[in-house]
Tab-separated table of C-alpha atoms and ligand atoms in Angstrom:
chain	number	residue	atom	x	y	z
A	5	SER	CA	1.917	-22.734	-19.567
A	6	GLU	CA	4.161	-21.786	-16.701
A	7	ASN	CA	3.000	-18.277	-17.219
A	8	ARG	CA	-0.630	-19.238	-17.343
A	9	THR	CA	-0.413	-21.157	-14.066
A	10	MET	CA	1.212	-18.130	-12.548
A	11	HIS	CA	-1.653	-15.890	-13.609
A	12	ILE	CA	-4.417	-18.296	-12.498
A	13	ASN	CA	-2.817	-18.554	-9.089
A	14	ALA	CA	-2.369	-14.822	-9.011
A	15	ASP	CA	-6.017	-14.137	-9.458
A	16	LYS	CA	-6.796	-16.246	-6.387
A	17	SER	CA	-4.244	-14.304	-4.448
A	18	PRO	CA	-5.490	-12.421	-1.355
A	19	LEU	CA	-3.564	-9.431	-2.805
A	20	GLN	CA	-6.458	-9.055	-5.283
A	21	VAL	CA	-8.576	-7.680	-2.408
A	22	PHE	CA	-6.334	-4.575	-2.511
A	23	VAL	CA	-6.112	-4.492	-6.317
A	24	ARG	CA	-9.950	-4.617	-6.669
A	25	ALA	CA	-10.640	-2.098	-3.916
A	26	LYS	CA	-8.109	0.289	-5.516
A	27	LYS	CA	-9.800	-0.020	-8.869
A	28	LYS	CA	-13.269	0.495	-7.350
A	29	ILE	CA	-12.273	3.610	-5.449
A	30	ASN	CA	-10.538	4.969	-8.476
A	31	ASP	CA	-13.624	4.408	-10.621
A	32	ILE	CA	-15.666	6.378	-8.002
A	33	TYR	CA	-13.191	9.210	-8.220
A	34	VAL	CA	-13.354	9.249	-11.939
A	35	GLU	CA	-17.104	9.861	-11.581
A	36	ILE	CA	-16.661	12.503	-8.933
A	37	GLU	CA	-14.169	14.230	-11.215
A	38	GLU	CA	-16.692	14.265	-14.062
A	39	TYR	CA	-19.324	15.768	-11.842
A	40	VAL	CA	-17.065	18.375	-10.501
A	41	ALA	CA	-15.945	19.407	-13.988
A	42	GLU	CA	-19.549	19.679	-15.098
A	43	THR	CA	-20.620	21.629	-12.025
A	44	THR	CA	-17.650	23.948	-12.445
A	45	THR	CA	-18.717	24.806	-15.980
A	46	PHE	CA	-22.155	25.506	-14.713
A	47	ILE	CA	-20.984	27.637	-11.813
A	48	ASN	CA	-18.685	29.726	-14.049
A	49	ALA	CA	-21.601	30.284	-16.411
A	50	LEU	CA	-23.789	31.494	-13.461
A	51	HIS	CA	-20.984	33.787	-12.444
A	52	ALA	CA	-20.700	35.289	-15.903
A	53	GLU	CA	-24.456	35.683	-16.412
A	54	ALA	CA	-25.591	37.041	-13.068
A	55	GLU	CA	-24.255	38.146	-9.777
A	56	ILE	CA	-25.664	35.144	-8.014
A	57	VAL	CA	-22.361	33.328	-7.681
A	58	ASP	CA	-19.494	35.516	-6.546
A	59	LYS	CA	-15.769	35.256	-7.162
A	60	ALA	CA	-14.952	33.680	-3.844
A	61	GLU	CA	-17.511	30.884	-4.422
A	62	ARG	CA	-16.229	30.294	-7.849
A	63	GLU	CA	-12.672	29.989	-6.520
A	64	LEU	CA	-13.800	27.650	-3.786
A	65	PHE	CA	-15.379	25.410	-6.319
A	66	GLU	CA	-12.262	25.395	-8.385
A	67	SER	CA	-10.315	24.299	-5.323
A	68	TYR	CA	-12.528	21.133	-5.309
A	69	VAL	CA	-11.319	20.344	-8.794
A	70	LEU	CA	-7.717	20.495	-7.521
A	71	LYS	CA	-8.589	18.423	-4.433
A	72	VAL	CA	-10.121	15.686	-6.467
A	73	ALA	CA	-7.151	15.638	-8.771
A	74	GLY	CA	-4.856	15.497	-5.771
A	75	ILE	CA	-6.675	12.531	-4.208
A	76	ARG	CA	-6.546	10.674	-7.535
A	77	GLU	CA	-2.801	11.225	-7.738
A	78	VAL	CA	-2.271	9.826	-4.252
A	79	LEU	CA	-4.532	6.901	-4.961
A	80	ALA	CA	-2.567	6.055	-8.098
A	81	ARG	CA	0.580	5.811	-6.033
A	82	ASP	CA	-0.989	3.841	-3.158
A	83	HIS	CA	0.603	0.502	-2.633
A	84	MET	CA	1.104	-2.200	0.029
A	85	LYS	CA	4.376	-1.857	1.828
A	86	VAL	CA	6.307	-4.539	3.798
A	87	ALA	CA	9.493	-3.798	5.684
A	88	PHE	CA	12.043	-6.397	6.802
A	89	PHE	CA	14.147	-6.149	10.015
A	90	GLY	CA	16.614	-8.211	11.919
A	91	ARG	CA	20.353	-8.561	12.456
A	92	THR	CA	22.712	-8.646	9.464
A	93	SER	CA	23.045	-12.085	7.895
A	94	ASN	CA	19.813	-13.470	9.386
A	95	GLY	CA	18.559	-13.691	5.828
A	96	LYS	CA	16.454	-10.608	5.176
A	97	SER	CA	17.595	-10.224	1.578
A	98	SER	CA	17.168	-13.983	1.022
A	99	VAL	CA	13.586	-13.868	2.251
A	100	ILE	CA	12.757	-11.034	-0.073
A	101	ASN	CA	14.431	-12.730	-3.015
A	102	ALA	CA	12.518	-15.972	-2.292
A	103	MET	CA	9.248	-14.088	-2.224
A	104	LEU	CA	10.145	-12.391	-5.512
A	105	ARG	CA	11.238	-15.800	-6.910
A	106	GLU	CA	14.431	-14.296	-8.217
A	107	LYS	CA	17.818	-13.177	-6.932
A	108	ILE	CA	17.162	-9.488	-7.003
A	109	LEU	CA	18.880	-8.213	-3.800
A	110	PRO	CA	22.513	-9.081	-3.325
A	111	SER	CA	23.012	-11.313	-0.284
A	112	GLY	CA	25.829	-12.980	1.581
A	113	ILE	CA	29.095	-11.944	3.120
A	114	GLY	CA	30.483	-8.694	1.914
A	115	HIS	CA	27.158	-7.611	0.542
A	116	THR	CA	25.872	-6.109	3.622
A	117	THR	CA	23.944	-3.066	2.505
A	118	ASN	CA	24.288	-0.107	4.721
A	119	CYS	CA	21.239	1.653	3.481
A	120	PHE	CA	17.564	0.956	2.897
A	121	CYS	CA	16.737	-0.927	-0.301
A	122	GLN	CA	13.256	-0.704	-1.717
A	123	VAL	CA	12.111	-3.053	-4.431
A	124	GLU	CA	9.076	-1.935	-6.357
A	125	GLY	CA	7.337	-2.783	-9.623
A	126	SER	CA	7.905	-0.785	-12.763
A	127	ASP	CA	6.146	-0.710	-16.069
A	128	SER	CA	9.445	-0.622	-17.946
A	129	SER	CA	10.814	-3.886	-19.137
A	130	GLU	CA	14.339	-3.078	-17.889
A	131	ALA	CA	15.322	-2.929	-14.208
A	132	TYR	CA	16.888	0.280	-12.948
A	133	LEU	CA	17.702	1.946	-9.682
A	134	MET	CA	17.424	5.393	-8.274
A	135	LYS	CA	19.246	6.940	-5.329
A	136	GLU	CA	17.625	9.232	-2.903
A	137	GLY	CA	17.672	12.878	-4.017
A	138	SER	CA	18.363	12.034	-7.598
A	139	GLU	CA	16.143	11.617	-10.617
A	140	GLU	CA	18.716	9.642	-12.554
A	141	LYS	CA	17.714	6.160	-13.619
A	142	LEU	CA	20.699	3.898	-13.298
A	143	ASN	CA	20.650	0.773	-15.343
A	144	VAL	CA	20.989	-2.489	-13.538
A	145	VAL	CA	22.560	-5.116	-15.789
A	146	ASN	CA	23.055	-7.812	-13.169
A	147	ILE	CA	23.139	-8.542	-9.466
A	148	LYS	CA	26.850	-8.153	-9.145
A	149	GLN	CA	26.628	-4.658	-10.510
A	150	LEU	CA	23.719	-3.882	-8.213
A	151	ALA	CA	25.679	-5.161	-5.266
A	152	ASN	CA	28.665	-3.046	-6.169
A	153	ALA	CA	26.514	-0.030	-6.685
A	154	LEU	CA	25.113	-0.519	-3.216
A	155	CYS	CA	28.407	-1.205	-1.464
A	156	GLN	CA	30.709	1.286	-3.039
A	157	GLU	CA	28.465	4.256	-2.525
A	158	LYS	CA	28.972	6.146	0.651
A	159	LEU	CA	25.340	6.131	1.444
A	160	SER	CA	24.092	7.257	4.788
A	161	GLU	CA	22.495	4.469	6.596
A	162	SER	CA	19.022	5.917	6.593
A	163	SER	CA	19.050	6.832	2.879
A	164	LEU	CA	16.982	4.899	0.426
A	165	VAL	CA	17.914	3.202	-2.803
A	166	ARG	CA	14.951	2.312	-4.965
A	167	ILE	CA	15.110	-0.695	-7.217
A	168	PHE	CA	12.620	-0.744	-10.017
A	169	TRP	CA	11.947	-4.229	-11.198
A	170	PRO	CA	9.722	-5.126	-14.214
A	171	ARG	CA	6.199	-5.925	-12.822
A	172	GLU	CA	5.702	-8.565	-15.439
A	173	ARG	CA	8.382	-10.648	-13.791
A	174	CYS	CA	6.760	-10.978	-10.416
A	175	ASN	CA	3.090	-11.226	-9.230
A	176	LEU	CA	3.752	-9.463	-5.945
A	177	LEU	CA	5.210	-6.459	-7.729
A	178	ARG	CA	2.469	-6.571	-10.317
A	179	ASP	CA	-0.114	-6.351	-7.484
A	180	ASP	CA	1.643	-3.267	-5.931
A	181	VAL	CA	3.565	-4.793	-3.056
A	182	VAL	CA	6.667	-2.791	-2.228
A	183	PHE	CA	9.553	-4.487	-0.316
A	184	VAL	CA	11.892	-2.625	2.018
A	185	ASP	CA	15.159	-4.218	3.156
A	186	SER	CA	16.870	-2.487	6.073
A	187	PRO	CA	20.517	-2.406	7.324
A	188	GLY	CA	20.774	-4.817	10.270
A	189	VAL	CA	19.327	-3.562	13.529
A	190	ASP	CA	22.731	-4.428	15.036
A	191	VAL	CA	24.652	-1.970	12.858
A	192	SER	CA	22.540	1.088	13.430
A	193	ALA	CA	22.368	3.658	16.092
A	194	ASN	CA	19.611	5.708	14.478
A	195	LEU	CA	16.599	3.454	14.887
A	196	ASP	CA	14.389	6.439	15.526
A	197	ASP	CA	15.348	8.124	12.266
A	198	TRP	CA	14.805	4.884	10.441
A	199	ILE	CA	11.369	4.417	11.762
A	200	ASP	CA	10.327	7.963	11.045
A	201	ASN	CA	11.781	7.928	7.561
A	202	HIS	CA	10.876	4.493	6.305
A	203	CYS	CA	8.529	2.592	8.541
A	204	LEU	CA	5.589	4.645	9.569
A	205	ASN	CA	3.687	3.848	6.398
A	206	ALA	CA	4.539	0.146	6.321
A	207	ASP	CA	1.448	-2.114	6.374
A	208	VAL	CA	3.389	-5.160	7.601
A	209	PHE	CA	6.730	-5.725	9.386
A	210	VAL	CA	8.661	-8.890	9.050
A	211	LEU	CA	11.190	-9.688	11.737
A	212	VAL	CA	13.779	-12.164	10.329
A	213	LEU	CA	15.518	-14.100	13.139
A	214	ASN	CA	18.164	-16.693	13.081
A	215	ALA	CA	16.646	-19.864	14.430
A	216	GLU	CA	20.067	-20.941	15.603
A	217	SER	CA	20.201	-18.224	18.240
A	218	THR	CA	17.768	-16.233	20.363
A	219	MET	CA	16.262	-12.863	19.761
A	220	THR	CA	18.667	-10.076	20.722
A	221	ARG	CA	17.934	-6.942	22.753
A	222	ALA	CA	18.501	-4.780	19.626
A	223	GLU	CA	15.856	-6.746	17.669
A	224	LYS	CA	13.358	-6.403	20.525
A	225	GLN	CA	14.105	-2.740	21.123
A	226	PHE	CA	13.413	-1.901	17.547
A	227	PHE	CA	9.920	-3.274	17.695
A	228	HIS	CA	9.322	-1.655	20.966
A	229	THR	CA	9.987	1.712	19.382
A	230	VAL	CA	7.888	0.848	16.382
A	231	SER	CA	4.904	-0.060	18.521
A	232	GLN	CA	5.212	3.128	20.434
A	233	LYS	CA	4.841	5.088	17.206
A	234	LEU	CA	2.273	3.009	15.477
A	235	SER	CA	-0.804	1.539	17.083
A	236	LYS	CA	-0.771	-2.214	16.755
A	237	PRO	CA	1.638	-2.770	13.873
A	238	ASN	CA	1.235	-6.084	11.966
A	239	ILE	CA	4.334	-8.099	12.756
A	240	PHE	CA	5.392	-11.486	11.364
A	241	ILE	CA	8.315	-13.378	12.774
A	242	LEU	CA	10.326	-15.727	10.646
A	243	ASN	CA	12.745	-18.069	12.394
A	244	ASN	CA	15.071	-18.456	9.419
A	245	ARG	CA	17.848	-20.961	8.695
A	246	TRP	CA	15.564	-23.732	9.971
A	247	ASP	CA	17.344	-26.102	7.570
A	248	ALA	CA	20.101	-26.186	10.198
A	249	SER	CA	17.811	-27.959	12.626
A	250	ALA	CA	17.848	-31.043	10.325
A	251	ASN	CA	21.320	-31.733	11.657
A	252	GLU	CA	19.969	-32.136	15.153
A	253	PRO	CA	16.683	-34.020	14.775
A	254	GLU	CA	16.645	-35.046	18.491
A	255	SER	CA	16.304	-31.468	19.685
A	256	GLN	CA	14.292	-30.072	16.786
A	257	GLU	CA	10.917	-30.183	18.429
A	258	SER	CA	12.043	-28.693	21.719
A	259	VAL	CA	13.912	-25.883	20.018
A	260	ARG	CA	10.878	-25.131	17.910
A	261	SER	CA	8.478	-24.958	20.819
A	262	GLN	CA	10.937	-22.869	22.884
A	263	HIS	CA	11.303	-20.336	20.030
A	264	THR	CA	7.577	-20.348	19.363
A	265	GLU	CA	6.752	-19.612	22.976
A	266	ARG	CA	9.272	-16.802	23.107
A	267	CYS	CA	8.037	-15.220	19.834
A	268	ILE	CA	4.380	-15.390	20.920
A	269	ASP	CA	5.216	-13.912	24.352
A	270	PHE	CA	7.079	-11.132	22.642
A	271	LEU	CA	4.126	-10.185	20.435
A	272	THR	CA	1.432	-10.613	23.086
A	273	LYS	CA	2.913	-9.908	26.500
A	274	GLU	CA	5.752	-7.549	25.670
A	275	LEU	CA	4.536	-5.567	22.648
A	276	LYS	CA	0.856	-6.219	23.250
A	277	VAL	CA	0.181	-5.897	19.557
A	278	THR	CA	-1.972	-8.966	19.204
A	279	ASN	CA	-3.619	-11.847	21.034
A	280	GLU	CA	-2.370	-15.439	21.465
A	281	LYS	CA	-4.452	-16.923	18.714
A	282	GLU	CA	-3.376	-14.406	16.115
A	283	ALA	CA	0.239	-14.449	17.243
A	284	ALA	CA	0.369	-18.150	16.693
A	285	GLU	CA	-0.441	-17.500	13.054
A	286	ARG	CA	2.379	-14.963	12.776
A	287	VAL	CA	5.389	-17.157	13.714
A	288	PHE	CA	7.048	-19.381	11.159
A	289	PHE	CA	10.097	-21.637	10.803
A	290	VAL	CA	11.585	-21.382	7.318
A	291	SER	CA	14.654	-21.616	5.202
A	292	ALA	CA	14.795	-18.628	2.901
A	293	ARG	CA	17.884	-19.744	1.090
A	294	GLU	CA	16.293	-23.150	0.315
A	295	ALA	CA	12.933	-21.566	-0.716
A	296	LEU	CA	14.823	-19.251	-3.110
A	297	GLN	CA	16.733	-22.189	-4.616
A	298	ALA	CA	13.521	-24.166	-4.906
A	299	ARG	CA	11.929	-21.343	-6.839
A	300	ILE	CA	14.849	-20.925	-9.179
A	301	GLU	CA	14.588	-24.672	-9.974
A	302	GLU	CA	10.939	-24.324	-10.494
A	303	ALA	CA	11.385	-21.489	-12.965
A	304	LYS	CA	13.768	-23.758	-14.936
A	305	GLY	CA	11.000	-26.319	-15.055
A	306	ASN	CA	12.574	-28.672	-12.417
A	307	SER	CA	11.061	-30.017	-9.275
A	308	PRO	CA	11.421	-27.501	-6.388
A	309	SER	CA	12.869	-30.230	-4.153
A	310	GLN	CA	16.094	-29.923	-6.314
A	311	GLY	CA	16.710	-26.743	-4.340
A	312	ALA	CA	16.663	-28.687	-1.023
A	313	ILE	CA	19.473	-27.980	1.394
A	314	ALA	CA	18.664	-30.641	4.060
A	315	GLU	CA	16.277	-33.326	5.184
A	316	GLY	CA	12.727	-32.170	5.625
A	317	PHE	CA	12.547	-29.843	2.580
A	318	HIS	CA	8.800	-30.321	1.929
A	319	ALA	CA	7.644	-29.285	5.331
A	320	ARG	CA	9.857	-26.207	5.301
A	321	TYR	CA	8.833	-25.198	1.854
A	322	PHE	CA	5.163	-25.648	2.778
A	323	GLU	CA	5.674	-23.445	5.819
A	324	PHE	CA	7.271	-20.747	3.710
A	325	GLN	CA	4.236	-20.795	1.375
A	326	ASP	CA	1.911	-20.756	4.331
A	327	PHE	CA	3.733	-17.640	5.536
A	328	GLU	CA	3.290	-15.958	2.171
A	329	ARG	CA	-0.415	-16.711	2.136
A	330	LYS	CA	-1.039	-15.304	5.664
A	331	PHE	CA	1.208	-12.354	4.815
A	332	GLU	CA	-0.784	-11.572	1.646
A	333	GLU	CA	-4.073	-11.729	3.521
A	334	CYS	CA	-2.824	-9.455	6.220
A	335	ILE	CA	-1.142	-6.808	4.055
A	336	SER	CA	-4.011	-6.380	1.624
A	337	LYS	CA	-6.563	-6.067	4.360
A	338	SER	CA	-4.468	-3.631	6.338
A	339	ALA	CA	-3.710	-1.476	3.304
A	340	VAL	CA	-7.301	-1.311	2.186
A	341	GLN	CA	-8.293	-0.145	5.651
A	342	THR	CA	-5.587	2.419	6.254
A	343	LYS	CA	-5.356	3.837	2.791
A	344	PHE	CA	-8.812	3.634	1.184
A	345	GLU	CA	-10.917	4.508	4.163
A	346	LYS	CA	-9.257	7.842	4.289
A	347	HIS	CA	-9.829	8.459	0.594
A	348	SER	CA	-13.451	7.521	0.804
A	349	SER	CA	-14.224	9.682	3.769
A	350	ARG	CA	-12.556	12.601	1.983
A	351	GLY	CA	-14.623	11.863	-1.136
A	352	LYS	CA	-17.776	11.906	0.961
A	353	THR	CA	-16.842	15.245	2.629
A	354	LEU	CA	-16.003	16.722	-0.759
A	355	SER	CA	-19.258	15.812	-2.380
A	356	GLY	CA	-21.148	16.886	0.740
A	357	ASP	CA	-19.506	20.287	0.564
A	358	MET	CA	-20.379	20.640	-3.159
A	359	ARG	CA	-23.964	19.711	-2.339
A	360	SER	CA	-24.416	22.311	0.359
A	361	MET	CA	-22.865	24.974	-1.871
A	362	LEU	CA	-25.305	24.183	-4.681
A	363	ASP	CA	-28.209	24.113	-2.233
A	364	ASN	CA	-27.171	27.557	-1.118
A	365	ILE	CA	-26.956	28.886	-4.666
A	366	TYR	CA	-30.341	27.436	-5.505
A	367	GLU	CA	-31.894	29.109	-2.441
A	368	ARG	CA	-30.421	32.452	-3.484
A	369	ILE	CA	-31.747	32.189	-6.949
A	370	THR	CA	-35.228	31.459	-5.601
A	371	ILE	CA	-35.100	34.521	-3.335
A	372	PHE	CA	-33.666	36.628	-6.166
A	373	ARG	CA	-36.413	35.493	-8.513
A	374	ASN	CA	-39.317	36.106	-6.055
A	375	LEU	CA	-37.928	39.555	-5.360
A	376	LYS	CA	-37.861	40.298	-9.056
A	377	LEU	CA	-41.333	38.921	-9.582
A	378	ASP	CA	-42.631	41.369	-7.017
A	379	GLN	CA	-41.246	44.107	-9.141
A	380	LYS	CA	-42.742	42.519	-12.217
A	381	THR	CA	-43.447	45.728	-13.987
A	382	LEU	CA	-39.788	46.572	-14.031
A	383	LEU	CA	-38.759	43.322	-15.708
A	384	SER	CA	-38.785	42.635	-19.328
A	385	GLU	CA	-40.048	39.257	-20.358
A	386	ARG	CA	-36.681	38.245	-21.705
A	387	ILE	CA	-35.057	38.637	-18.324
A	388	GLN	CA	-37.870	36.714	-16.610
A	389	GLY	CA	-37.340	33.918	-19.147
A	390	THR	CA	-33.672	33.746	-18.464
A	391	GLU	CA	-34.214	33.517	-14.714
A	392	THR	CA	-36.662	30.687	-15.008
A	393	GLU	CA	-34.274	28.848	-17.189
A	394	MET	CA	-31.486	29.413	-14.787
A	395	MET	CA	-33.617	28.058	-11.979
A	396	ASN	CA	-34.412	24.929	-13.918
A	397	VAL	CA	-30.802	24.321	-14.769
A	398	THR	CA	-29.748	24.894	-11.151
A	399	ARG	CA	-32.452	22.523	-9.916
A	400	GLU	CA	-31.221	19.900	-12.329
A	401	MET	CA	-27.618	20.390	-11.223
A	402	LYS	CA	-28.643	20.211	-7.617
A	403	LEU	CA	-30.490	16.928	-8.196
A	404	LYS	CA	-27.524	15.504	-9.971
A	405	ILE	CA	-25.188	16.310	-7.187
A	406	HIS	CA	-27.605	15.002	-4.571
A	407	ASN	CA	-27.777	11.738	-6.524
A	408	MET	CA	-24.020	11.641	-6.856
A	409	VAL	CA	-23.479	12.082	-3.169
A	410	GLU	CA	-25.822	9.190	-2.412
A	411	GLU	CA	-24.251	7.077	-5.076
A	412	VAL	CA	-20.752	7.798	-3.789
A	413	GLU	CA	-21.747	6.936	-0.280
A	414	GLN	CA	-23.336	3.693	-1.268
A	415	LYS	CA	-20.524	2.614	-3.631
A	416	VAL	CA	-17.841	3.435	-1.133
A	417	SER	CA	-19.403	1.511	1.713
A	418	LYS	CA	-20.122	-1.338	-0.630
A	419	ALA	CA	-16.591	-1.419	-1.968
A	420	LEU	CA	-15.090	-1.391	1.509
A	421	ASN	CA	-17.513	-3.934	3.027
A	422	GLU	CA	-17.043	-6.377	0.161
A	423	GLU	CA	-13.329	-6.278	0.525
A	424	ILE	CA	-12.797	-6.274	4.267
B	28	GDP	P1	20.756	-10.231	5.470
B	28	GDP	O1	22.031	-9.553	5.838
B	28	GDP	O2	19.807	-10.407	6.660
B	28	GDP	O3	20.060	-9.633	4.321
B	28	GDP	O4	21.097	-11.795	5.129
B	28	GDP	P2	21.335	-12.437	3.685
B	28	GDP	O5	20.033	-12.752	3.066
B	28	GDP	O6	22.310	-11.607	2.911
B	28	GDP	O7	21.937	-13.821	4.133
B	28	GDP	C1	23.203	-13.916	4.668
B	28	GDP	C2	23.833	-15.302	4.289
B	28	GDP	O8	23.001	-16.336	4.861
B	28	GDP	C3	23.759	-15.591	2.786
B	28	GDP	O9	24.981	-16.273	2.472
B	28	GDP	C4	22.599	-16.543	2.615
B	28	GDP	O10	22.705	-17.351	1.529
B	28	GDP	C5	22.584	-17.249	3.917
B	28	GDP	N1	21.211	-17.661	4.287
B	28	GDP	C6	20.137	-16.917	4.269
B	28	GDP	N2	19.033	-17.606	4.628
B	28	GDP	C7	19.475	-18.860	4.883
B	28	GDP	C8	18.838	-20.064	5.322
B	28	GDP	O11	17.614	-20.157	5.533
B	28	GDP	N3	19.620	-21.216	5.443
B	28	GDP	C9	20.968	-21.136	5.209
B	28	GDP	N4	21.625	-22.284	5.398
B	28	GDP	N5	21.612	-20.011	4.819
B	28	GDP	C10	20.916	-18.942	4.655
């Protein structure tokens, strides 16, 4: 029943917005692909039968087949990407693990990873990892081994290790969310390379701060650079290790409001990526370690509060879940917009091009036919018959494509409007 609850909840997840939109756009492309294949057969036949379609046109049409296949391939790989930043030991790996509900990434002293780690879903039932530039699938038996693999390797700091984790073990992975953990912003000198190599296609950025200290210059600088390269990146700020504030209840409120104000100012006045109202929905006070422990208890069938570290567990756990909800809404919306709008406008252009090409062919056949009719005496009945047939078929094809273009336009706008 644990599994069932997980699935019922998953279907209410805002991530489904992305999952559904992806399916719809894919279905539309399946249709376009069918039309293109049918039209290609027709064009090739025309080319073989008469000189109405020339070689260049035929080749052009075949390039549409490749284009459609190319778009479908990109579409199949499209996912939602979230990248985590902050100083080492602020709890980036712990946040990711808590969201994945399992200890996947190694965390803690001595396990500082000095490269990028990406966790993504895989259809295989075994976890494995792949290093950049290699196709070899390395088995991951346990966390310790994974940690060693990450530490011992002399990996350059902007290289990427991809961890493939069974989709069936986590809803976020099942729904195509990809997590990227970064080396601490304090240990790197190559922020620019990082951003270019790993961040430009992220839909959401999460800055993990330590609530026990203030935001550092390095942490700020990183996001200044990001926002110069990307227009209005979606940034969430987690003030982590909030469990520590339970030790000082008298100053808890003032610390919280001070941090909140600074974070909001950073997003609105410094980076200018959002307004006050939205920024207030992007700043959270959480304990990642506690949230992870709570989830591990839950998976064992225990009460999540058994994972509590300090007084005030319920409020912190609630805030973590609130963050997850807002994060899911934001990432799916952003990914639908940035990824699928491009595909649908390309789909429209493509079908529009095919339409004008067929219109053109049709027109040529008409002229050709009238010309031949003028020289009626020269034509045998058989040839006349063939041409009439050809015209009918072309007219039919033309209508089909016209209808397809309209259908594609309607479906695409509908799919996008429904989801956004
Ligand atoms: P990273 O270097 O940013 O990935 O940080 P890690 O996730 O590896 O965390 C560093 C250490 O801090 C680990 O020992 C974690 O268990 C601990 N830690 C992470 N988040 C919290 C938290 O919210 N509260 C407490 N008390 N410890 C935490």
